[in-house]
CSV table of C-alpha atoms and ligand atoms in Angstrom, one decimal:
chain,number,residue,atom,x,y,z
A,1,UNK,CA,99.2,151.7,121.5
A,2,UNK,CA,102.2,150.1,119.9
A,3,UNK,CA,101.8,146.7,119.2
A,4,UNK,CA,104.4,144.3,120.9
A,5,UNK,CA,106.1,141.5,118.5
A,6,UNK,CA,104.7,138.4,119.3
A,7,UNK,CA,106.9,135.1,118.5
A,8,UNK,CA,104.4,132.6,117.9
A,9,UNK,CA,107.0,130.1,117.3
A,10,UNK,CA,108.7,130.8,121.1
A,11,UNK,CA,105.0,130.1,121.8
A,12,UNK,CA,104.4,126.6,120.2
A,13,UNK,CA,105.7,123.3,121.8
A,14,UNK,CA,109.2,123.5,120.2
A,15,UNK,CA,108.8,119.5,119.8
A,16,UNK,CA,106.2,119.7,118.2
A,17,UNK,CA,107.9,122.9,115.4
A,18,UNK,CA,110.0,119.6,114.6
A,19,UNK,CA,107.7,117.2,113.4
A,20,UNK,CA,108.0,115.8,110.1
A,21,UNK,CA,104.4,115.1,110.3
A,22,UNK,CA,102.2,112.4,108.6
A,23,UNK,CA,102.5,111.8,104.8
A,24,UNK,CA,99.4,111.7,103.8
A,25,UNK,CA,97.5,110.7,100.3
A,26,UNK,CA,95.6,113.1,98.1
A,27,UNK,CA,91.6,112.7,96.9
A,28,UNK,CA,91.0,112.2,93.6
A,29,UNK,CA,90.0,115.8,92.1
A,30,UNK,CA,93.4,116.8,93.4
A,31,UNK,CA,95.3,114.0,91.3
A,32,UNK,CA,93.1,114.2,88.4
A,33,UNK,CA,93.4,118.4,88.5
A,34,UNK,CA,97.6,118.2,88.9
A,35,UNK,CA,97.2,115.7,86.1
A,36,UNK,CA,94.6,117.5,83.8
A,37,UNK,CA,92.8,114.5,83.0
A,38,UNK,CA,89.0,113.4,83.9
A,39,UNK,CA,88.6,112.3,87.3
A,40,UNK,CA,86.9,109.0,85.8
A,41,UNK,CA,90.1,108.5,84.5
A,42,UNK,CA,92.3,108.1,87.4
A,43,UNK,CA,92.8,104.7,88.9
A,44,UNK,CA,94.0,105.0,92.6
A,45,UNK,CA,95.3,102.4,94.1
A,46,UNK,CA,97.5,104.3,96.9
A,47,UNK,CA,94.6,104.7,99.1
A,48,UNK,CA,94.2,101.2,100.2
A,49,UNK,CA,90.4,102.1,99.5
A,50,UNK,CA,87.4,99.9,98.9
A,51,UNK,CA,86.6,100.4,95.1
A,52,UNK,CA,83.0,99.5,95.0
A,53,UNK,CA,82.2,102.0,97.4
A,54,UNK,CA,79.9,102.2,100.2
A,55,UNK,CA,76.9,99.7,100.5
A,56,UNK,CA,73.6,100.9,98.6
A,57,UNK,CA,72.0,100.7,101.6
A,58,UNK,CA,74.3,103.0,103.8
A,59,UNK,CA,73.8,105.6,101.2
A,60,UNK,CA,70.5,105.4,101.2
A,61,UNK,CA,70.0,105.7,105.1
A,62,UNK,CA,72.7,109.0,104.5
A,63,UNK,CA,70.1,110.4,102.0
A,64,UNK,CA,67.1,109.7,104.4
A,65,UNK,CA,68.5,110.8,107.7
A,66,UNK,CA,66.6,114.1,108.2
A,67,UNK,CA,67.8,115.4,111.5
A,68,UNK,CA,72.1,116.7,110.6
A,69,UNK,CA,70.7,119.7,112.3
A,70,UNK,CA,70.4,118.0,115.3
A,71,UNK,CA,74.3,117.1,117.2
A,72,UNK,CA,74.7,113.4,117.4
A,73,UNK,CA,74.2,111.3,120.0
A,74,UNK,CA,77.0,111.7,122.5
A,75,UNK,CA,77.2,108.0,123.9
A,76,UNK,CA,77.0,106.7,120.4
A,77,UNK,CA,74.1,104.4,121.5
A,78,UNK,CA,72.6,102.7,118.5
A,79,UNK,CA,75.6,102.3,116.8
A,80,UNK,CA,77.3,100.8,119.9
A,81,UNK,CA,74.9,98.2,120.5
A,82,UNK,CA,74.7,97.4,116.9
A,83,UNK,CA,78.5,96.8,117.0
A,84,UNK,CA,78.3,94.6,119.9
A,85,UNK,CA,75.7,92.5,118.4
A,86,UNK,CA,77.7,91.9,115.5
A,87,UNK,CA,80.8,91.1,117.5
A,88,UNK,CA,79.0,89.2,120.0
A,89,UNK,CA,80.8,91.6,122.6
A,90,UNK,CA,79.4,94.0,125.5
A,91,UNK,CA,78.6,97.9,125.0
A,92,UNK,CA,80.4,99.0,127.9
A,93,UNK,CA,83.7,97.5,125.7
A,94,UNK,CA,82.9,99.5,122.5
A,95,UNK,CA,84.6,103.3,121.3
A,96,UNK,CA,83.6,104.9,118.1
A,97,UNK,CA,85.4,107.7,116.7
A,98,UNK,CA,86.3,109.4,113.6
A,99,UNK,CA,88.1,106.6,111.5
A,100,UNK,CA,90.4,104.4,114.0
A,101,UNK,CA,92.7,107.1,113.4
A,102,UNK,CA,90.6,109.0,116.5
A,103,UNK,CA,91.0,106.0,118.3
A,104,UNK,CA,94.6,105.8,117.9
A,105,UNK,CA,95.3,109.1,119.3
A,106,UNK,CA,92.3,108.8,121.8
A,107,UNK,CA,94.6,105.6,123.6
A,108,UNK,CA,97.7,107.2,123.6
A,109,UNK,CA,95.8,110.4,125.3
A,110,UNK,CA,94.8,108.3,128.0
A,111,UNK,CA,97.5,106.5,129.0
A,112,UNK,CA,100.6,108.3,128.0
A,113,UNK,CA,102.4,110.2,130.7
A,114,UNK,CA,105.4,112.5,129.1
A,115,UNK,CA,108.1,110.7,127.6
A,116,UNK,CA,106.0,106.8,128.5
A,117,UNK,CA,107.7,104.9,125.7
A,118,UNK,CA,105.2,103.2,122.3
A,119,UNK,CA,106.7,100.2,120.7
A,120,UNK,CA,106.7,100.3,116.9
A,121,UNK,CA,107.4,98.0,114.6
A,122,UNK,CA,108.0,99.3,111.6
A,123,UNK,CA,107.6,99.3,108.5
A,124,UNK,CA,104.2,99.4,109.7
A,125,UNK,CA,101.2,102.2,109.9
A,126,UNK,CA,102.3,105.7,110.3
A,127,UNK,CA,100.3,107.4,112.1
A,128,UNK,CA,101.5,104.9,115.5
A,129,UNK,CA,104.7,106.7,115.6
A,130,UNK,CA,102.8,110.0,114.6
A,131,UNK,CA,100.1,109.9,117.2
A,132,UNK,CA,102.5,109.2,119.9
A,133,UNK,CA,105.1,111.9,119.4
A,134,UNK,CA,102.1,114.2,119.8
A,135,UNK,CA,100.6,113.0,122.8
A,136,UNK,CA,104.0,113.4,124.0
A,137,UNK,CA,105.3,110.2,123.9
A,138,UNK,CA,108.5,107.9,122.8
A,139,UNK,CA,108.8,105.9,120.2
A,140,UNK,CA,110.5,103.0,120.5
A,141,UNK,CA,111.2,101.3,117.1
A,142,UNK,CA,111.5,97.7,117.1
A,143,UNK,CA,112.3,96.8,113.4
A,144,UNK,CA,110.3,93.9,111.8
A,145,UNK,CA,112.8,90.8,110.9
A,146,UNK,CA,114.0,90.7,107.1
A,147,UNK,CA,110.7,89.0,106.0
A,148,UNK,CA,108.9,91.6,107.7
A,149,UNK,CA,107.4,89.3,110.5
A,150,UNK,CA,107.6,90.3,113.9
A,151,UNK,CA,110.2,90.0,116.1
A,152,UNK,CA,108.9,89.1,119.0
A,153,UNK,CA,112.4,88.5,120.9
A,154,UNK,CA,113.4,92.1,120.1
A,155,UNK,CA,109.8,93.2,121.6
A,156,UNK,CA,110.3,91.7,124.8
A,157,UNK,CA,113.5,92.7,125.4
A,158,UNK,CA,112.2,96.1,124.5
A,159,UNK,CA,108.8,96.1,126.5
A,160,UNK,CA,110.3,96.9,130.1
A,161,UNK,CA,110.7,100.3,128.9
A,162,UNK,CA,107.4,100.6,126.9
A,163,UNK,CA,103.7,101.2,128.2
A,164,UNK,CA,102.1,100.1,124.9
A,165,UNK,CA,102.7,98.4,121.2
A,166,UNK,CA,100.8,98.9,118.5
A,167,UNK,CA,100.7,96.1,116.0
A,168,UNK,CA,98.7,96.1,112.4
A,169,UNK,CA,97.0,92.5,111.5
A,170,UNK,CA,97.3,92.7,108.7
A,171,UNK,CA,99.8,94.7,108.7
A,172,UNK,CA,100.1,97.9,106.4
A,173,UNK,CA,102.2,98.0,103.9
A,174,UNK,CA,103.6,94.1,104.4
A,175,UNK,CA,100.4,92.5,104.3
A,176,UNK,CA,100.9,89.5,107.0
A,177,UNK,CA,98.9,88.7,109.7
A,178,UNK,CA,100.0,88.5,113.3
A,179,UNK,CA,99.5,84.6,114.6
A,180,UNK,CA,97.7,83.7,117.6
A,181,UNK,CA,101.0,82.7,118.9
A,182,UNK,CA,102.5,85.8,118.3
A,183,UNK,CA,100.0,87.9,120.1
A,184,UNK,CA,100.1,85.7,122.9
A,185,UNK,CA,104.1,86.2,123.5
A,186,UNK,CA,103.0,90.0,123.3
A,187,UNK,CA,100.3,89.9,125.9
A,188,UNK,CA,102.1,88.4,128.3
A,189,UNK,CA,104.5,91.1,128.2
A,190,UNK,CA,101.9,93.0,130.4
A,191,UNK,CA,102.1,95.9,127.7
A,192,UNK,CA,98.6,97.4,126.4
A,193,UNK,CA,98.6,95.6,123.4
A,194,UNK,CA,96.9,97.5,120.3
A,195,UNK,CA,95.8,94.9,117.5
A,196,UNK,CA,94.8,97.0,114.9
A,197,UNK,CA,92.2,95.2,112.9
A,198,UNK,CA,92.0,97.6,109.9
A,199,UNK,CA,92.2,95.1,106.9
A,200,UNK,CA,90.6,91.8,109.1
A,201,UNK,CA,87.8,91.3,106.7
A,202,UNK,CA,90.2,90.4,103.9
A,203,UNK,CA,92.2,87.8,105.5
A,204,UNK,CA,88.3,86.2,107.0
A,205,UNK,CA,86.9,88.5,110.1
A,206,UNK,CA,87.4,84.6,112.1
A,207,UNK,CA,91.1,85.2,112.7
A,208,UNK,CA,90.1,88.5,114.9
A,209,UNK,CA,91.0,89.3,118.0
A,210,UNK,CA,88.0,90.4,119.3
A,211,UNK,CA,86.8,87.2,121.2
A,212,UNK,CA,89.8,87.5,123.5
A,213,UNK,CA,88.9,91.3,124.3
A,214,UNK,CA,87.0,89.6,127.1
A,215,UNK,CA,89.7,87.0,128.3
A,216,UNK,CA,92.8,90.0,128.3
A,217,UNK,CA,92.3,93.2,129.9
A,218,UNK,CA,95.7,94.6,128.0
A,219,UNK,CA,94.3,94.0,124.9
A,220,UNK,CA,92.4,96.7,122.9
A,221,UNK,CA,91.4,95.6,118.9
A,222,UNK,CA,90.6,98.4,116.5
A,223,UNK,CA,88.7,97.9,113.5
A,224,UNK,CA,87.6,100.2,111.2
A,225,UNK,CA,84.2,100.9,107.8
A,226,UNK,CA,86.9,102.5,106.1
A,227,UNK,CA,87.9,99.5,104.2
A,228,UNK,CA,85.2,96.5,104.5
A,229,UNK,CA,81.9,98.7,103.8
A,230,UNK,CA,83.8,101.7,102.2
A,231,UNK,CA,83.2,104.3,104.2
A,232,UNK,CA,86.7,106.1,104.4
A,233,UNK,CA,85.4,109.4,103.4
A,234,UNK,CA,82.8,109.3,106.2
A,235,UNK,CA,85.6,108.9,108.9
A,236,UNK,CA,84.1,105.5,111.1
A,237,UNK,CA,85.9,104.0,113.2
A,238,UNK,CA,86.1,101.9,116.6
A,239,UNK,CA,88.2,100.0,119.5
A,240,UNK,CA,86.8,97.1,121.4
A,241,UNK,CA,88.7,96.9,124.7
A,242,UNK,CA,87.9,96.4,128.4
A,243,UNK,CA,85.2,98.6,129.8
A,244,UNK,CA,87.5,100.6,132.1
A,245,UNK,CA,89.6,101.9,129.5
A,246,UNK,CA,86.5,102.3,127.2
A,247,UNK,CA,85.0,104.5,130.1
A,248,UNK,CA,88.2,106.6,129.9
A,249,UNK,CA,88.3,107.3,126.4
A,250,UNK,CA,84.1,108.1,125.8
A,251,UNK,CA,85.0,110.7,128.7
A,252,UNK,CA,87.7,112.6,126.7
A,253,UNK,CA,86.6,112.0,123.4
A,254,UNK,CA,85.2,115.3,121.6
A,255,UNK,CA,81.5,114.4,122.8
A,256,UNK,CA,80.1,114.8,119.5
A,257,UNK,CA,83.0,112.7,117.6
A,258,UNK,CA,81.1,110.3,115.7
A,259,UNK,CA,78.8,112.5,113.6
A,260,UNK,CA,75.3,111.8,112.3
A,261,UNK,CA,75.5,110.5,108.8
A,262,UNK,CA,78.9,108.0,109.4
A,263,UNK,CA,76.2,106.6,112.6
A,264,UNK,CA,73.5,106.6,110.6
A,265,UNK,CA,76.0,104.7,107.7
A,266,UNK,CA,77.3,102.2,110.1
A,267,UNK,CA,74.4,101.0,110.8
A,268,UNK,CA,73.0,100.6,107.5
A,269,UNK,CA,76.7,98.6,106.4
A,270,UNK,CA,76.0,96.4,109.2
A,271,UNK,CA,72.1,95.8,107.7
A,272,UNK,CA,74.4,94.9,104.7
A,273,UNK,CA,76.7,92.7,105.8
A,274,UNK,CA,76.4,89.9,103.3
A,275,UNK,CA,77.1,92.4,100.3
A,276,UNK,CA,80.1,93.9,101.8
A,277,UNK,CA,81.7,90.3,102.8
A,278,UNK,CA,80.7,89.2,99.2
A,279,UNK,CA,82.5,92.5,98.3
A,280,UNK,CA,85.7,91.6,100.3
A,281,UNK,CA,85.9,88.3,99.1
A,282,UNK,CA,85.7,89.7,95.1
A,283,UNK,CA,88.0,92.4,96.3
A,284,UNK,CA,90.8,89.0,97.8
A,285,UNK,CA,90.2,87.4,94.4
A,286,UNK,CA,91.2,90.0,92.5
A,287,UNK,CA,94.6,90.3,95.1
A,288,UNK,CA,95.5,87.0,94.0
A,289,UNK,CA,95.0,87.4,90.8
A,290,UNK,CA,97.2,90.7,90.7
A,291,UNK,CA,99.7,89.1,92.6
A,292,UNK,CA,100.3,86.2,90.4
A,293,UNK,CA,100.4,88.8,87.1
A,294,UNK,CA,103.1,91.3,88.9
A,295,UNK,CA,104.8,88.2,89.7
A,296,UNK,CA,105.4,87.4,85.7
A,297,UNK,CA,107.3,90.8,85.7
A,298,UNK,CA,111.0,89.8,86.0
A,299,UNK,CA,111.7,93.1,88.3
A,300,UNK,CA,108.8,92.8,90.6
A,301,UNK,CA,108.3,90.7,93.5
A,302,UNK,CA,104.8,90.8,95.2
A,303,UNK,CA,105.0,90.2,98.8
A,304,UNK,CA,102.3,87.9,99.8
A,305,UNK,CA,99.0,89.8,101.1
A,306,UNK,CA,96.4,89.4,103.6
A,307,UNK,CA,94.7,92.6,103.2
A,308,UNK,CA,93.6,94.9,100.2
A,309,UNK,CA,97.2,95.5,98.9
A,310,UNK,CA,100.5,94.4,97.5
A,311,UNK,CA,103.7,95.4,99.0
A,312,UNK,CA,106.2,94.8,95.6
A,313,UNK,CA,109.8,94.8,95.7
A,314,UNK,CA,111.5,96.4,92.9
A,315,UNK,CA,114.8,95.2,91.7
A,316,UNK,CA,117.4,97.1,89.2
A,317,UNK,CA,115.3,100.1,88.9
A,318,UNK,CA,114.2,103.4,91.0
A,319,UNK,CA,110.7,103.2,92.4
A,320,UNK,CA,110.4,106.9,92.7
A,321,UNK,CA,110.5,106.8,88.6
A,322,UNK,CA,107.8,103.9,88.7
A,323,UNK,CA,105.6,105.8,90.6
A,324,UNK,CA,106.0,108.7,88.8
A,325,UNK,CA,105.3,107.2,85.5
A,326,UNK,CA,102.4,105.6,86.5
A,327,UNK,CA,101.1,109.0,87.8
A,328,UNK,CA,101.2,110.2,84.4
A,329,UNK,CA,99.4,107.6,83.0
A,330,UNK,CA,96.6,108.0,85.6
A,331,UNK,CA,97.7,105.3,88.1
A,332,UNK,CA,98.5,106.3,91.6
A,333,UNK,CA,100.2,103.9,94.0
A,334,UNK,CA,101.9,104.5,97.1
A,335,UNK,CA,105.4,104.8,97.9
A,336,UNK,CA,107.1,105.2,101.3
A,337,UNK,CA,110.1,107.4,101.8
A,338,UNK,CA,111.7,105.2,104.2
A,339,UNK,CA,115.3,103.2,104.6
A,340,UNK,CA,113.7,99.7,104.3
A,341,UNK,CA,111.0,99.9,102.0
A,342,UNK,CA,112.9,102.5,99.6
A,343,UNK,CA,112.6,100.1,96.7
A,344,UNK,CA,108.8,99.3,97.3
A,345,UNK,CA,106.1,100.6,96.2
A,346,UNK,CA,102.1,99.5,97.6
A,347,UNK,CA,99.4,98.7,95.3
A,348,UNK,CA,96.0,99.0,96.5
A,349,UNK,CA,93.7,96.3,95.0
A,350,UNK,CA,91.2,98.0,92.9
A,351,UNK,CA,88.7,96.3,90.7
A,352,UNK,CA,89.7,93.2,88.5
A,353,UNK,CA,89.6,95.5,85.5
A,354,UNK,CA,92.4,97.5,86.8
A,355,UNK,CA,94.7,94.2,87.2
A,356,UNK,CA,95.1,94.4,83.5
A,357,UNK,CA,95.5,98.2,82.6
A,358,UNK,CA,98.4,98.6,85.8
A,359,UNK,CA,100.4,95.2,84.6
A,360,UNK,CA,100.5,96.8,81.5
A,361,UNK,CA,102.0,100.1,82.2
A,362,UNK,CA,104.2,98.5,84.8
A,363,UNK,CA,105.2,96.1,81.9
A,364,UNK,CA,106.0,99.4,79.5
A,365,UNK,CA,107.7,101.0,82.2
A,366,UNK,CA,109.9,98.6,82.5
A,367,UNK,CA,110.6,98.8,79.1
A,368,UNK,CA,111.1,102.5,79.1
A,369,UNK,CA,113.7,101.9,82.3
A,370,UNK,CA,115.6,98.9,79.9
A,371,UNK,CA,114.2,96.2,82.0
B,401,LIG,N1,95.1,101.2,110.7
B,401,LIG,C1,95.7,100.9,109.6
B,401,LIG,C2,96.7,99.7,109.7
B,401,LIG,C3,95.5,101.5,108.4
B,401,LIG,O1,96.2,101.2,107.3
B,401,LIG,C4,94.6,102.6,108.3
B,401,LIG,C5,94.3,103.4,107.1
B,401,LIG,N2,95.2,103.6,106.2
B,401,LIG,C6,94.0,103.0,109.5
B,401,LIG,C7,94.2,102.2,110.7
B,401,LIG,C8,93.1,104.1,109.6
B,401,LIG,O2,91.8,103.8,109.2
B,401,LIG,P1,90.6,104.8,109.5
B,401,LIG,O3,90.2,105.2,108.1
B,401,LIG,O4,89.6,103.9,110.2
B,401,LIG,O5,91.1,105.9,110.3
């Protein structure tokens, strides 16, 4: 029989062919291979990662789990209750999924209708405007004003065309948090308001949302173990919302979407809670004290942080070349190819014996560049 030519790409959504798609960063035995250095030797600080790790006690619950043979539970019991003692919230309100990345895309799945328009307000998280253009939606880009806070006019002038904003407190890559006045502008815009709680613990877990999860039904707040217990590898995530929308999205989650050793983690981190908040609070300490050293570097200006970063604008030289020739001295950071932060660059705050060794190569960088 004589095979027919097939044209996969006439085949595949042709919106979908167009997509720039998500930039996203690389693990360390890639950086330290490209490099051809030890990976003991790299400092990353482009992950926004927690650099002491997962809790003791999370790994050791991983090592003693003896059942990753078994699929995990479905209705992600243990871990749900777990997560609504610690928030002092109900079960029926609680999602887990795989990173809040999962939960992201899970929302815009369940309420996205073709072309339903996403408010963004950038420079913010990437993967809002990413997530939506799959799912099929619009995005709707509602700039942040010039010292990145939100503007809130703009938004509700924009919301009659939108079903739903995403907003990142703190925000990633400009570090502030959204006030209490703020969000309540936005939910009384009647949009499904997404507060996405990823760095919370850093700027003190009491300026969360949650608590009013149960006074707003268009309010959803995702949190996430990547960052506070160090679990980013292990993909843990969740969304606390109202209990009809949480019905919706354990329905059409991928059943078995939380898997056995990130469960069997989170619940261990939350046994540790005290070590991880003691780690947080080391982990702000060192922020400040980064922030005040890039600050003595004429060309740098640190943008004041609530989370486990530093957004720094660079003046009178290319940040491309920075970040490059940090690279080849070991230290990654993260840069954003975008209009508005094109003379940026994001550290990630690492441990307080990094602060020195990245101040220094900035400081001979700058050197190198005739600043
Ligand atoms: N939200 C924000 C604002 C983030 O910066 C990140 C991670 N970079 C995430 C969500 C995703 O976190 P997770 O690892 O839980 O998917």
């Amino acid at each position: 029989m004589k095979k027919q030519p097939f044209d996969m790409r006439a085949l595949i959504r042709p919106d979908l062919l167009e997509l720039p798609g998500y930039a996203p960063i690389e693990p360390t035995d890639v950086l330290a291979e490209r490099l051809g250095i030890a990976p003991e030797a790299v400092i990353k600080l482009d992950g926004n990662e927690n650099p002491f790790g997962p809790s003791p006690r999370a790994l050791e619950a991983i090592r003693a789990e003896r059942h990753y043979h078994i699929y995990p539970d479905p209705d992600q019991r243990k871990v749900r209750e777990a997560l609504a003692r610690h928030l002092e919230t109900d079960i029926e309100r609680i999602v887990c999924g795989l990173g809040s990345d999962d939960l992201i895309d899970l929302i815009l799945r369940a309420v996205l209708l073709p072309a339903d328009g996403v408010i963004n307000c950038s420079p913010t998280f990437g993967m809002y405007p990413f997530s939506t253009e799959i799912a099929g939606g619009r995005v709707i880009d509602v700039p942040r004003l010039e010292s990145f806070a939100l503007d809130v006019d703009a938004i509700e002038k924009a919301a009659a065309s939108a079903k739903l904003i995403f907003i990142a407190s703190p925000n990633n890559p400009t570090g502030q948090r959204m006030s209490p006045a703020e969000l309540e502008r936005l939910l009384a815009t009647g949009l499904l308001v997404v507060a996405d709680e990823a760095y919370i613990e850093f700027a003190g877990a009491h300026h969360s949302a949650v608590p009013l999860v149960r006074e707003y039904d268009n309010l959803v707040v995702l949190r996430t173990f990547s960052k506070w217990a160090g679990l980013a590898g292990l993909r843990a995530g969740y969304g606390v919302m109202s209990p009809v929308l949480a019905s919706v999205l354990m329905t059409i989650k991928q059943p078995y979407n939380l898997n056995v050793a990130a469960g069997v983690a989170m619940l261990a981190a939350l046994e540790d809670k005290a070590l991880l908040d003691e780690r947080a609070c080391i982990i702000t300490g060192t922020r400040e004290k980064l922030s005040a050293m890039l600050a003595e570097i004429p060309w740098i200006t640190p943008h004041p942080s609530e989370a486990n970063f530093i957004l720094c604008r660079l003046d009178g030289v290319d940040a491309v070349e920075v970040k490059d020739r940090l690279a080849k001295r070991g230290i990654f950071v993260r840069y954003f190819d975008s209009e508005r932060l094109r003379n940026h660059l994001r550290i990630s705050v690492g441990l307080e014996a990094h602060n020195e060794p990245v101040v220094r190569a900035l400081k001979e960088i700058g050197a190198e560049l005739g600043r």
